[in-house]
């Protein structure tokens, strides 16, 4: 079988690339695909799974991101990620693979984009200031020189880090919107760097467009990259200052339009003909953006429907949050190395060919992305889940790749700065050892192996500087030990989600102990919360139905009792012509029923049980029109509306309790 030149280029890369680069990239992408798809099962986060299934039944529900096909209430996020999964489920039928495969593919695509972005920024010549067109040598005529080889090495390191970051593996196997968010932000970074490489406004506008689309995946979290992009363009673009400012204004307009179009459409839609906006206090997306999914996440929920803060998922806010017992194994492995790399890049701008060069722009893009996220995630006092930090992964990966090459150059060329690489190896391996020793029962030998590899790598690098006769062999062995010391810990954590279903509402990787934490260090043992031990696998422990392990138990959406199979069977048999099968207090009960029956179910209080979506007047209208017959108040935390005693009182006063069905009321017989 012959391979065409195009096929050969696709498989092996352009003739000017190092021969090892493209095959190595393919190997990393295959590994990423395996990590993100191996043994996928279940519905992941049932809250979003129910919305995806509802979207297969109703185009209206899909557009609004409604939890139920009857479109009573939306999920508490914009629907772009649901659209991706929902369209897949419409084409292939609703199921685990049709829902989760797009998420995994988004993760693989993000790995490839990080590789491309790092390689292009480090490999191609910087765009000089001016207005004339620039030309580049043809790929076929380019020889493999040191700059090209270093660029590919940095890109490959970045791709490997991106693939093996534990929290990213966990979230790419889930149906939360974060994989789509990360893909879109990585695309935005790629185009931002492209605008610096080519000087073209069009690339910057594409960057702004993808940031706006990311906003429609997870709202204001998408904007955390904007300061880095804006500063990089302002200081490193090739154009005069006035034109750079004008370009940034144009990009801001594009970002605003691509961000706000769905929000404006929903808020202008007549409220009585669309679902209630879940998570809002006044049935508007604007309130959701500013409150529950905006400032509430940073400063605490305040009076929003979600109630208080959510620090229990990621530990106490503060400078050490990302390094506490809950978070350290998810994202922090390479943060000390990244900090050292950023300090070196700041102190040695000439190694990036000047502050206005594209390598300098790359440091601003990726370094700024990382710094802003670290600050916001560390000090936010609102709801914070460990998986939010997957948005840091592209920046961690890129800074690690570029920083590794920078330290290697310093090691080889500068006596004054040769210590940087051994120091980077020491702090990275030392921190990895510390993280692994926090759970000594998890692969007990690994921490000591990492410590030994760290010592050998650091000693080897120092010895290679002294023994020039065998320097190459010693340095090569030291680099192998360095890779093991840096990546063995995160790799061990990264494979754990493959062994069982992840907790769909709070996906994490690594050993289970300590990841439900609250209080100092994010640590909360189940006994402290009044829960059965983590090892208790009895049916019903922690509210689990038989067959669900501790990872798959949903932890969000009002984890009250699950509706029994007998009650669901009764509702299905007696639904009649009603649009909704039943109205329950929160999304947790509603989601499980929607997934088991495919019928619309009303979540009166939304995700938390606290949304003021259901009122007595609205309930009366639904009952009078025959759209709703059964109501199950008080099944979750605090009943409908989480204390909406008016709705509960009206149901109890005007509806008939169904004999033998605990807590169920028939409002058609009231």
XYZ file of C-alpha atoms in Angstrom:
670
model
C 0.000 0.000 0.000
C 1.458 3.308 -1.138
C 1.091 6.504 0.836
C 0.454 9.723 -1.047
C 2.653 12.747 -0.317
C -0.295 14.393 1.425
C -0.886 11.304 3.533
C 2.807 11.033 4.348
C 2.879 14.665 5.403
C -0.202 14.103 7.561
C 1.245 11.026 9.252
C 4.915 11.987 9.494
C 4.808 15.771 9.322
C 6.452 18.215 6.876
C 9.948 17.423 5.668
C 11.376 20.211 7.806
C 10.049 18.740 11.047
C 12.103 16.444 13.265
C 11.328 12.864 12.284
C 10.247 11.976 15.789
C 7.816 14.856 16.229
C 4.680 13.825 14.337
C 4.756 10.129 15.330
C 5.253 11.210 18.940
C 2.295 13.576 18.668
C 0.109 10.802 17.274
C 1.125 8.585 20.179
C 0.169 11.305 22.667
C -3.195 11.882 20.971
C -3.957 8.164 20.982
C -3.044 8.005 24.664
C -5.323 10.983 25.333
C -8.195 9.327 23.488
C -7.746 6.118 25.483
C -7.580 7.982 28.796
C -10.688 10.001 28.004
C -12.826 7.163 26.618
C -11.756 3.897 28.242
C -14.707 2.083 29.842
C -17.076 5.054 29.695
C -20.370 4.163 31.349
C -23.349 5.667 33.106
C -24.895 9.098 32.802
C -22.047 11.069 34.423
C -23.646 14.229 35.902
C -27.330 13.348 35.831
C -28.296 17.021 35.884
C -26.729 17.660 32.487
C -27.543 14.182 31.200
C -31.243 14.842 31.775
C -30.961 18.106 29.842
C -29.210 16.318 26.969
C -31.929 13.673 26.848
C -34.633 16.333 26.990
C -32.932 18.093 24.090
C -33.371 14.971 21.993
C -37.121 15.173 22.600
C -37.639 18.911 22.040
C -35.782 21.467 19.919
C -37.126 24.162 22.216
C -35.615 22.440 25.240
C -32.325 22.076 23.369
C -32.170 25.755 22.429
C -32.898 27.007 25.932
C -30.918 24.290 27.698
C -33.999 23.148 29.589
C -33.762 20.356 32.124
C -37.029 18.814 30.938
C -38.579 18.380 27.508
C -41.584 20.385 28.671
C -39.236 23.370 29.177
C -40.251 24.362 32.700
C -36.760 25.402 33.843
C -33.281 25.600 32.326
C -30.043 24.278 33.751
C -27.937 26.892 35.506
C -25.426 27.244 32.649
C -25.694 28.502 29.069
C -26.405 25.678 26.631
C -23.525 25.555 24.137
C -22.011 22.380 25.595
C -25.496 20.856 25.782
C -25.979 21.659 22.107
C -22.862 19.677 21.198
C -23.900 16.647 23.240
C -27.573 17.028 22.332
C -26.939 17.094 18.583
C -24.760 14.017 18.918
C -27.511 12.271 20.885
C -30.089 13.269 18.270
C -27.954 11.728 15.516
C -26.868 8.551 17.275
C -29.560 8.160 19.923
C -29.222 9.087 23.578
C -26.666 7.038 25.463
C -23.349 7.145 27.268
C -21.185 7.243 24.164
C -23.262 9.657 22.116
C -23.209 12.067 25.076
C -19.637 11.660 26.346
C -17.660 10.986 23.165
C -17.941 14.637 22.000
C -16.518 15.684 25.371
C -13.590 13.306 25.028
C -12.927 14.418 21.453
C -12.932 18.031 22.636
C -10.231 17.072 25.131
C -8.123 15.366 22.456
C -8.526 18.355 20.133
C -7.378 20.694 22.916
C -4.198 18.617 23.314
C -3.471 18.940 19.585
C -4.132 22.684 19.686
C -1.763 23.230 22.599
C 0.931 21.351 20.684
C 0.336 23.464 17.591
C 0.189 26.763 19.461
C 3.410 26.187 21.389
C 5.262 24.878 18.334
C 4.241 27.723 16.051
C 5.018 30.447 18.576
C 8.504 29.110 19.286
C 9.361 27.919 15.788
C 8.382 30.723 13.435
C 10.200 34.048 13.261
C 8.702 36.947 15.175
C 6.559 39.465 13.375
C 8.434 42.734 13.292
C 6.661 46.022 13.777
C 5.572 47.579 10.527
C 2.859 47.349 7.949
C 4.388 45.378 5.108
C 3.503 41.751 4.347
C 5.648 39.015 5.800
C 6.830 35.862 4.086
C 7.989 32.587 5.532
C 10.094 29.845 3.994
C 8.222 26.954 2.462
C 7.899 23.947 4.739
C 9.620 21.725 2.204
C 12.706 23.904 2.069
C 13.138 24.379 5.797
C 15.869 22.382 7.474
C 15.650 20.966 10.952
C 17.678 23.413 12.993
C 18.022 23.926 16.707
C 15.133 26.374 16.923
C 12.752 23.991 15.159
C 13.823 21.020 17.272
C 13.419 23.002 20.494
C 9.993 24.218 19.408
C 8.802 20.672 18.735
C 10.277 19.443 22.008
C 8.481 22.163 23.964
C 5.227 21.438 22.114
C 5.495 17.716 22.777
C 6.129 18.269 26.481
C 3.096 20.577 26.581
C 0.920 17.956 24.871
C 2.018 15.246 27.311
C 1.337 17.466 30.327
C -2.059 18.423 28.923
C -2.917 14.757 28.419
C -1.835 13.555 31.850
C -3.178 16.311 34.106
C -5.427 14.316 36.472
C -8.366 16.711 36.742
C -8.463 17.080 32.969
C -8.672 13.319 32.502
C -11.563 13.197 34.974
C -13.535 16.082 33.451
C -13.041 14.894 29.866
C -14.893 11.724 30.864
C -17.809 13.779 32.185
C -20.635 15.874 30.723
C -19.985 19.119 32.582
C -19.393 22.027 30.151
C -15.697 22.391 31.013
C -14.211 20.294 28.148
C -15.977 22.518 25.614
C -14.887 25.611 27.551
C -11.246 24.501 27.490
C -11.360 23.661 23.782
C -12.810 27.051 22.871
C -10.349 28.958 25.062
C -7.443 27.004 23.590
C -8.699 27.871 20.113
C -8.857 31.500 21.208
C -5.254 31.352 22.448
C -4.151 29.764 19.157
C -5.677 32.616 17.168
C -4.322 35.236 19.575
C -0.816 33.911 18.981
C -1.540 33.724 15.259
C -2.434 37.410 15.271
C 0.991 38.108 16.757
C 2.704 35.847 14.224
C 0.997 37.278 11.133
C -0.101 40.739 12.223
C -3.576 40.073 10.825
C -6.638 41.550 12.477
C -8.735 38.632 11.280
C -6.904 36.246 13.597
C -7.556 38.512 16.586
C -11.249 38.675 15.697
C -11.398 34.870 15.555
C -9.813 34.855 19.004
C -12.549 37.168 20.281
C -15.244 35.035 18.648
C -14.071 31.882 20.404
C -13.903 33.643 23.768
C -17.515 34.724 23.226
C -18.538 31.173 22.359
C -16.760 29.975 25.505
C -18.894 32.447 27.447
C -21.906 30.504 26.170
C -20.412 27.371 27.657
C -19.637 28.683 31.155
C -20.282 32.408 31.259
C -17.811 34.713 33.026
C -15.185 32.033 33.608
C -14.409 32.343 29.899
C -13.304 35.949 30.420
C -10.454 35.025 32.775
C -8.189 34.678 29.721
C -9.061 38.109 28.318
C -6.521 40.159 30.349
C -3.667 37.936 29.143
C -4.749 38.119 25.506
C -5.265 41.878 25.602
C -1.909 42.582 27.268
C -0.080 40.285 24.863
C -1.595 42.012 21.840
C -1.104 45.474 23.260
C 2.613 44.955 23.942
C 3.631 42.452 21.273
C 1.563 43.102 18.141
C 3.461 44.476 15.166
C 1.242 47.534 14.585
C 1.528 51.137 15.859
C -0.073 51.761 19.238
C -3.159 53.499 17.853
C -3.923 50.637 15.516
C -3.371 48.065 18.259
C -5.904 49.865 20.449
C -8.382 50.044 17.574
C -7.943 46.330 16.923
C -8.596 45.536 20.572
C -11.787 47.603 20.482
C -12.942 45.729 17.378
C -12.159 42.435 19.076
C -14.130 43.578 22.118
C -17.170 44.225 19.946
C -16.922 40.757 18.387
C -16.533 39.170 21.807
C -19.527 41.067 23.180
C -21.780 40.060 20.288
C -20.717 36.410 20.299
C -21.142 36.325 24.089
C -24.478 38.088 24.458
C -26.611 36.937 21.530
C -28.158 33.954 23.348
C -28.575 35.890 26.588
C -30.336 38.746 24.778
C -32.542 36.336 22.835
C -33.669 34.577 26.012
C -34.239 37.733 28.026
C -36.286 39.303 25.205
C -38.363 36.140 24.786
C -41.778 36.388 26.493
C -41.317 34.830 29.900
C -44.587 32.900 29.755
C -43.518 31.018 26.623
C -40.019 29.984 27.654
C -38.539 28.088 30.607
C -37.539 29.801 33.832
C -33.812 30.629 33.842
C -32.403 28.207 36.401
C -30.047 29.720 38.975
C -31.439 33.245 38.603
C -33.481 35.206 41.114
C -35.562 37.118 38.556
C -35.888 34.717 35.597
C -33.226 36.461 33.491
C -29.913 35.298 32.049
C -28.478 38.692 32.968
C -29.001 37.961 36.662
C -27.496 34.481 36.219
C -24.384 35.979 34.597
C -23.821 38.634 37.239
C -24.946 36.702 40.296
C -24.941 32.914 40.565
C -22.436 32.295 37.752
C -20.533 35.567 38.089
C -19.635 37.623 41.107
C -21.329 35.073 43.343
C -18.624 32.571 42.454
C -15.890 34.983 43.509
C -17.393 36.766 46.504
C -19.925 34.170 47.674
C -23.504 33.525 46.680
C -25.069 36.085 48.963
C -28.800 36.139 48.533
C -28.910 34.161 45.334
C -30.920 30.990 44.982
C -27.853 28.864 45.489
C -27.464 29.889 49.085
C -24.030 30.140 50.676
C -20.567 29.500 49.334
C -19.198 26.210 48.108
C -15.683 26.122 49.527
C -16.325 22.597 50.861
C -15.599 21.100 47.446
C -12.146 22.653 46.998
C -11.075 23.696 50.475
C -10.746 27.041 52.190
C -9.998 30.018 49.966
C -6.515 31.454 50.264
C -3.049 31.327 48.763
C -2.672 27.626 49.587
C -5.971 26.375 48.190
C -4.512 24.819 45.031
C -1.956 22.969 47.174
C -4.281 21.609 49.864
C -5.161 17.944 50.326
C -8.161 18.192 48.032
C -6.634 20.142 45.155
C -2.934 19.256 45.106
C -3.279 15.972 43.263
C -5.640 17.427 40.699
C -3.698 20.368 39.240
C -0.697 21.451 41.352
C 1.994 18.950 40.320
C 3.797 21.325 37.953
C 2.812 24.688 39.414
C 6.174 25.165 41.229
C 7.993 24.473 37.962
C 5.726 26.929 36.131
C 6.402 29.598 38.743
C 10.149 29.201 38.269
C 9.778 29.266 34.474
C 7.744 32.481 34.568
C 10.280 34.153 36.845
C 13.082 33.215 34.452
C 11.108 34.446 31.429
C 10.539 37.737 33.234
C 14.160 38.146 34.252
C 15.661 37.071 30.921
C 13.576 38.726 28.177
C 16.451 38.597 25.716
C 16.162 34.834 25.547
C 12.748 35.477 23.998
C 14.325 37.817 21.429
C 13.021 40.970 23.075
C 9.819 42.075 24.805
C 8.056 42.686 21.481
C 8.782 39.246 20.045
C 6.325 36.423 19.479
C 8.031 34.181 22.052
C 7.537 37.063 24.490
C 3.905 37.235 23.402
C 3.545 33.520 24.034
C 4.850 33.974 27.567
C 2.306 36.741 28.123
C -0.573 34.702 26.676
C 0.082 31.488 28.574
C 1.683 33.003 31.665
C -1.037 35.613 32.024
C -3.699 32.939 31.563
C -2.120 30.881 34.349
C -1.526 33.711 36.809
C -5.068 35.101 36.540
C -6.611 31.673 37.050
C -4.386 30.885 40.034
C -5.339 34.145 41.736
C -9.071 33.863 41.050
C -9.359 30.188 41.941
C -7.262 30.576 45.074
C -9.153 33.489 46.570
C -12.736 33.068 45.319
C -15.090 32.485 48.228
C -18.136 31.291 46.314
C -18.890 27.845 44.973
C -15.660 26.182 43.888
C -15.251 22.664 42.528
C -11.856 21.078 41.843
C -12.762 20.469 38.209
C -12.929 24.219 37.537
C -9.126 24.127 37.495
C -9.092 22.136 34.266
C -9.239 25.584 32.622
C -5.675 26.105 33.900
C -4.342 23.004 32.164
C -3.527 24.488 28.711
C -1.523 27.245 30.392
C 0.228 24.848 32.772
C 1.102 22.615 29.825
C 2.385 25.431 27.610
C 4.420 27.107 30.362
C 5.920 23.745 31.330
C 6.931 23.003 27.742
C 8.377 26.442 27.060
C 9.958 26.617 30.502
C 11.615 23.236 30.118
C 13.253 24.292 26.859
C 14.255 27.648 28.345
C 15.926 25.961 31.321
C 17.661 23.484 29.046
C 19.084 26.360 26.979
C 20.286 28.074 30.145
C 21.783 24.824 31.392
C 23.773 24.340 28.211
C 24.771 27.925 27.441
C 25.019 29.911 30.663
C 27.200 29.249 33.664
C 25.382 31.924 35.648
C 21.951 30.361 35.075
C 22.806 26.670 34.691
C 21.380 26.006 38.144
C 17.824 26.742 36.959
C 17.171 23.305 35.455
C 18.446 21.276 38.436
C 16.435 23.559 40.714
C 13.327 23.066 38.586
C 13.785 19.300 38.737
C 14.309 19.406 42.505
C 11.241 21.511 43.329
C 9.020 19.541 40.938
C 10.108 16.136 42.184
C 10.058 17.298 45.787
C 6.504 18.578 45.508
C 5.405 15.404 43.724
C 6.872 13.364 46.589
C 5.026 15.527 49.134
C 1.701 15.109 47.329
C 2.080 11.346 46.988
C 2.995 10.951 50.657
C -0.291 12.567 51.687
C -1.977 9.309 50.659
C 0.697 6.704 51.486
C -1.718 3.833 50.810
C -1.979 4.903 47.147
C 0.775 3.087 45.164
C 3.036 3.090 48.248
C 6.342 2.687 46.388
C 5.746 5.498 43.901
C 6.611 8.429 46.165
C 9.983 6.923 46.996
C 10.665 6.116 43.350
C 9.899 9.735 42.464
C 12.200 10.959 45.216
C 15.018 8.704 44.002
C 14.530 9.806 40.390
C 14.572 13.439 41.485
C 17.838 13.005 43.347
C 19.428 11.133 40.424
C 18.220 13.717 37.902
C 19.438 16.728 39.885
C 22.754 15.083 40.700
C 23.208 13.953 37.104
C 22.596 17.422 35.729
C 25.130 18.897 38.137
C 27.672 16.168 37.387
C 27.283 16.603 33.630
C 28.440 20.196 34.007
C 31.637 18.986 35.663
C 32.437 15.892 33.587
C 32.545 17.150 30.027
C 33.918 13.836 28.713
C 30.685 11.971 29.520
C 28.361 14.954 29.747
C 26.006 13.833 26.954
C 25.375 10.386 28.425
C 24.939 11.700 31.945
C 22.618 14.507 30.835
C 20.536 12.082 28.779
C 20.079 9.766 31.750
C 19.271 12.768 33.931
C 16.589 13.940 31.503
C 14.959 10.494 31.544
C 14.920 10.597 35.344
C 13.521 14.133 35.166
C 10.584 13.034 33.026
C 9.776 10.245 35.480
C 10.079 12.526 38.497
C 7.801 15.142 36.951
C 5.121 12.938 35.372
C 4.917 9.697 37.356
C 2.691 11.214 40.055
C 0.150 12.900 37.775
C 0.135 9.850 35.490
C -0.726 7.572 38.419
C -3.578 9.874 39.387
C -4.705 10.236 35.780
C -5.439 6.537 35.276
C -7.703 6.210 38.335
C -10.858 7.541 36.611
C -10.591 4.611 34.180
C -11.177 2.142 36.998
C -14.720 3.222 37.891
C -17.325 5.817 37.108
C -16.319 9.305 38.168
C -18.546 11.309 40.446
C -20.527 13.064 37.744
C -21.270 16.205 39.750
C -17.788 16.577 41.240
C -15.334 14.603 39.076
C -11.827 14.166 40.426
C -8.911 11.790 39.927
C -6.614 9.956 42.299
C -7.351 8.291 45.633
C -10.825 8.948 47.016
C -9.815 9.990 50.541
C -10.152 13.684 51.292
C -11.835 14.889 48.118
C -15.139 15.771 49.761
C -13.246 18.153 51.987
C -14.168 21.275 53.780
C -12.306 23.125 56.463
C -8.545 23.506 56.615
C -6.910 21.876 53.658
C -10.198 20.850 52.158
C -10.291 17.707 54.277
C -13.532 16.225 55.482
C -13.830 12.567 56.245
C -17.301 11.090 55.741
C -17.715 10.564 59.477
C -17.322 14.294 60.025
C -20.276 14.886 57.754
C -22.417 12.266 59.423
C -22.125 9.970 56.399
C -21.329 6.258 56.124
C -17.662 5.372 55.596
C -16.296 5.751 52.091
C -15.728 2.023 51.888
C -19.399 1.270 52.599
C -20.662 -0.167 49.337
C -24.015 -1.370 50.649
C -27.009 -0.481 48.475
C -28.355 2.781 49.803
C -25.139 3.890 51.517
C -24.738 7.612 50.857
C -28.087 7.404 49.095
C -26.650 5.188 46.346
C -28.934 2.840 44.484
C -27.618 -0.709 44.082
C -24.811 -0.929 41.546
C -23.571 2.644 41.917
C -20.200 3.133 43.544
C -18.995 6.122 45.521
C -17.617 7.855 42.435
C -20.882 7.844 40.508
C -23.125 9.125 43.283
C -24.343 12.566 42.233
C -23.525 15.214 44.801
C -25.334 18.235 43.445
C -28.844 19.356 42.800
C -30.388 18.784 46.180
C -29.306 15.286 47.159
C -32.490 14.309 48.916
C -34.107 10.931 48.600
C -34.312 9.337 45.189
C -37.777 8.545 43.966
C -38.419 4.818 44.236
C -38.911 2.610 41.208
C -42.389 1.721 42.448
C -43.393 5.372 42.597
C -41.986 6.013 39.125
C -43.963 3.050 37.800
C -47.124 4.419 39.399
C -46.575 7.856 37.875
C -45.898 6.426 34.427
C -49.015 4.273 34.546
C -51.238 7.170 35.649
C -49.788 10.148 33.769
C -52.650 10.283 31.287
C -52.470 13.276 28.954
C -50.474 15.480 31.328
C -47.373 17.093 29.829
C -45.277 16.539 32.941
C -45.040 13.245 34.740
C -44.674 14.893 38.163
C -43.372 18.038 39.843
C -40.618 17.512 42.415
C -38.666 19.907 44.571
C -35.231 19.932 42.936
C -33.266 18.836 39.905
C -31.776 15.758 41.588
C -35.090 13.950 41.829
C -36.231 15.298 38.468
C -33.057 14.251 36.638
C -33.171 10.649 37.769
C -36.824 10.320 36.739
C -36.236 11.973 33.348
C -33.349 9.607 32.627
C -35.277 6.507 33.652
C -38.540 7.349 31.872
C -37.766 9.900 29.162
C -40.780 11.901 30.330
C -40.747 15.605 31.308
C -40.489 16.242 35.046
C -40.706 19.647 36.747
C -37.900 20.617 39.118
C -39.758 23.308 41.050
C -36.649 24.678 42.770
C -34.082 24.068 40.050
C -30.611 22.692 40.720
C -30.334 23.649 44.377
C -34.012 23.449 45.200
C -33.894 27.199 45.885
C -34.932 28.776 42.578
C -38.239 30.700 42.795
C -39.418 29.094 39.575
C -42.671 27.671 40.904
C -45.331 29.934 42.373
C -48.825 29.119 43.568
C -50.354 30.936 40.587
C -48.179 29.065 38.114
C -48.949 25.757 39.787
C -52.684 26.490 39.640
C -52.462 27.201 35.912
C -50.560 24.018 35.210
C -53.052 21.943 37.150
C -56.068 23.705 35.621
C -54.791 23.175 32.081
C -54.208 19.475 32.673
C -50.493 19.840 32.051
C -49.610 18.611 35.542
C -51.348 16.089 37.747
C -48.925 14.871 40.396
C -46.743 16.832 42.818
C -44.130 15.424 45.163
C -43.266 18.272 47.544
C -40.493 18.212 50.087
C -38.445 15.367 48.598
C -35.245 17.406 48.614
C -33.616 19.962 50.841
C -36.273 22.154 52.357
C -39.085 21.304 49.952
C -40.084 23.207 46.836
C -38.348 26.529 46.637
C -36.223 25.374 49.595
C -38.648 26.781 52.066
C -41.416 27.874 49.659
C -44.061 27.092 52.207
C -46.808 28.719 50.101
C -46.483 26.125 47.347
C -46.242 23.282 49.846
C -49.227 24.561 51.799
C -51.331 24.938 48.653
C -50.509 21.393 47.536
C -51.351 19.938 50.923
C -54.584 21.929 51.151
C -55.887 21.444 47.608
C -54.472 18.128 46.383
C -55.211 14.605 47.507
C -52.507 12.472 49.075
C -52.079 9.258 47.092
C -52.509 6.170 49.268
C -49.429 3.989 49.442
C -47.203 6.521 47.644
C -45.408 8.385 50.400
C -45.517 12.149 49.911
C -47.206 12.109 46.474
C -50.228 14.343 45.834
C -52.794 14.087 43.028
C -53.860 17.633 42.220
C -56.431 16.590 39.648
C -58.435 14.953 42.438
C -58.190 17.879 44.880
